[in-house]
């Protein structure tokens, strides 16, 4: 007798996907599987993998189905792993998996044949094995340009999911991987960025010492809420109420700034609509271009 409750439990845990082995353990014969497919109770997704109920599985259901189809020891890899780790949004239907052996799959499933990875290099998300961030970044690197890869690296570092030394160690572990050169370049650039390893408080202290030395400076306030709209309040690092200039210190690294660019541009646009000038200063400018920045700032304040 078929135990549909057991099948339902598997489907709930695996976002609707079940393997042929799980169906057999629940008492289904191959003929019963075929009849269930004919009646629409099951839908074949890959060889030996089915979706219960709906023939249009969710994105996570497709990931589960692909993982089951790739067989034991498979893990989500590259761009797909970064998606499930929350480091990038879903992009297209392609599903990237690492697996010790190559199997036949259907649809846009890309299998990367690789030897088994150590358990400590695999994380779990929604019950699925996922390459940890350094390995996921290595897998994604061959299909990305350096700028796109750098944004993902900065995102992972900012969320404390990895660190430059761990990424370099992962690259050393798989020297022949095609993603190693790109990841090394990006990590080297991240380490060389003037903002790397520095805190916002450190930047504020250094900036204020330089700011107070400028001649003819109008009154300013620090950390005072500024209402850009009824539902949107910001706290500028420095606010000059007379000339209506909002001074923002960008303590993030360059690639972290790229990641936050859209959010910052929205704030700038709201400020401009209220006649507020946003003047942004980066670590690079503070350390190496202060004379030019100071001239420009004084010109803006004098308008």
Tab-separated table of C-alpha atoms in Angstrom, residues 150-158 164 186-200 203 249-261 263-264 281-284:
chain	number	residue	atom	x	y	z
A	150	UNK	CA	34.125	42.281	-6.916
A	151	UNK	CA	30.634	43.395	-5.900
A	152	UNK	CA	29.796	39.825	-4.834
A	153	UNK	CA	33.082	39.551	-2.907
A	154	UNK	CA	32.411	42.836	-1.121
A	155	UNK	CA	28.866	41.706	-0.322
A	156	UNK	CA	30.106	38.441	1.204
A	157	UNK	CA	32.785	40.230	3.238
A	158	UNK	CA	30.372	42.923	4.434
A	164	UNK	CA	39.947	37.754	1.982
A	186	UNK	CA	39.572	40.864	-7.084
A	187	UNK	CA	40.701	39.933	-3.574
A	188	UNK	CA	44.034	41.732	-4.120
A	189	UNK	CA	42.127	44.871	-5.191
A	190	UNK	CA	39.880	44.591	-2.128
A	191	UNK	CA	42.896	44.374	0.193
A	192	UNK	CA	44.541	47.344	-1.540
A	193	UNK	CA	41.445	49.562	-1.172
A	194	UNK	CA	42.109	52.446	1.295
A	195	UNK	CA	38.829	51.684	3.090
A	196	UNK	CA	39.565	48.008	3.715
A	197	UNK	CA	39.744	47.172	7.406
A	198	UNK	CA	38.977	50.744	8.495
A	199	UNK	CA	35.943	51.777	10.521
A	200	UNK	CA	33.525	54.610	9.885
A	203	UNK	CA	37.149	58.069	9.038
A	249	UNK	CA	31.599	60.085	4.402
A	250	UNK	CA	31.862	56.912	2.327
A	251	UNK	CA	33.776	54.621	4.678
A	252	UNK	CA	32.843	51.566	2.595
A	253	UNK	CA	35.358	50.129	0.175
A	254	UNK	CA	34.927	51.040	-3.477
A	255	UNK	CA	33.166	47.788	-4.331
A	256	UNK	CA	30.879	48.052	-1.311
A	257	UNK	CA	29.924	51.474	-2.662
A	258	UNK	CA	29.094	49.867	-6.002
A	259	UNK	CA	26.805	47.438	-4.197
A	260	UNK	CA	25.006	50.299	-2.422
A	261	UNK	CA	24.944	52.602	-5.447
A	263	UNK	CA	20.239	53.044	-2.606
A	264	UNK	CA	22.584	56.036	-2.400
A	281	UNK	CA	33.892	61.856	0.283
A	282	UNK	CA	35.647	58.480	0.039
A	283	UNK	CA	38.664	57.113	1.897
A	284	UNK	CA	40.736	57.471	-1.273
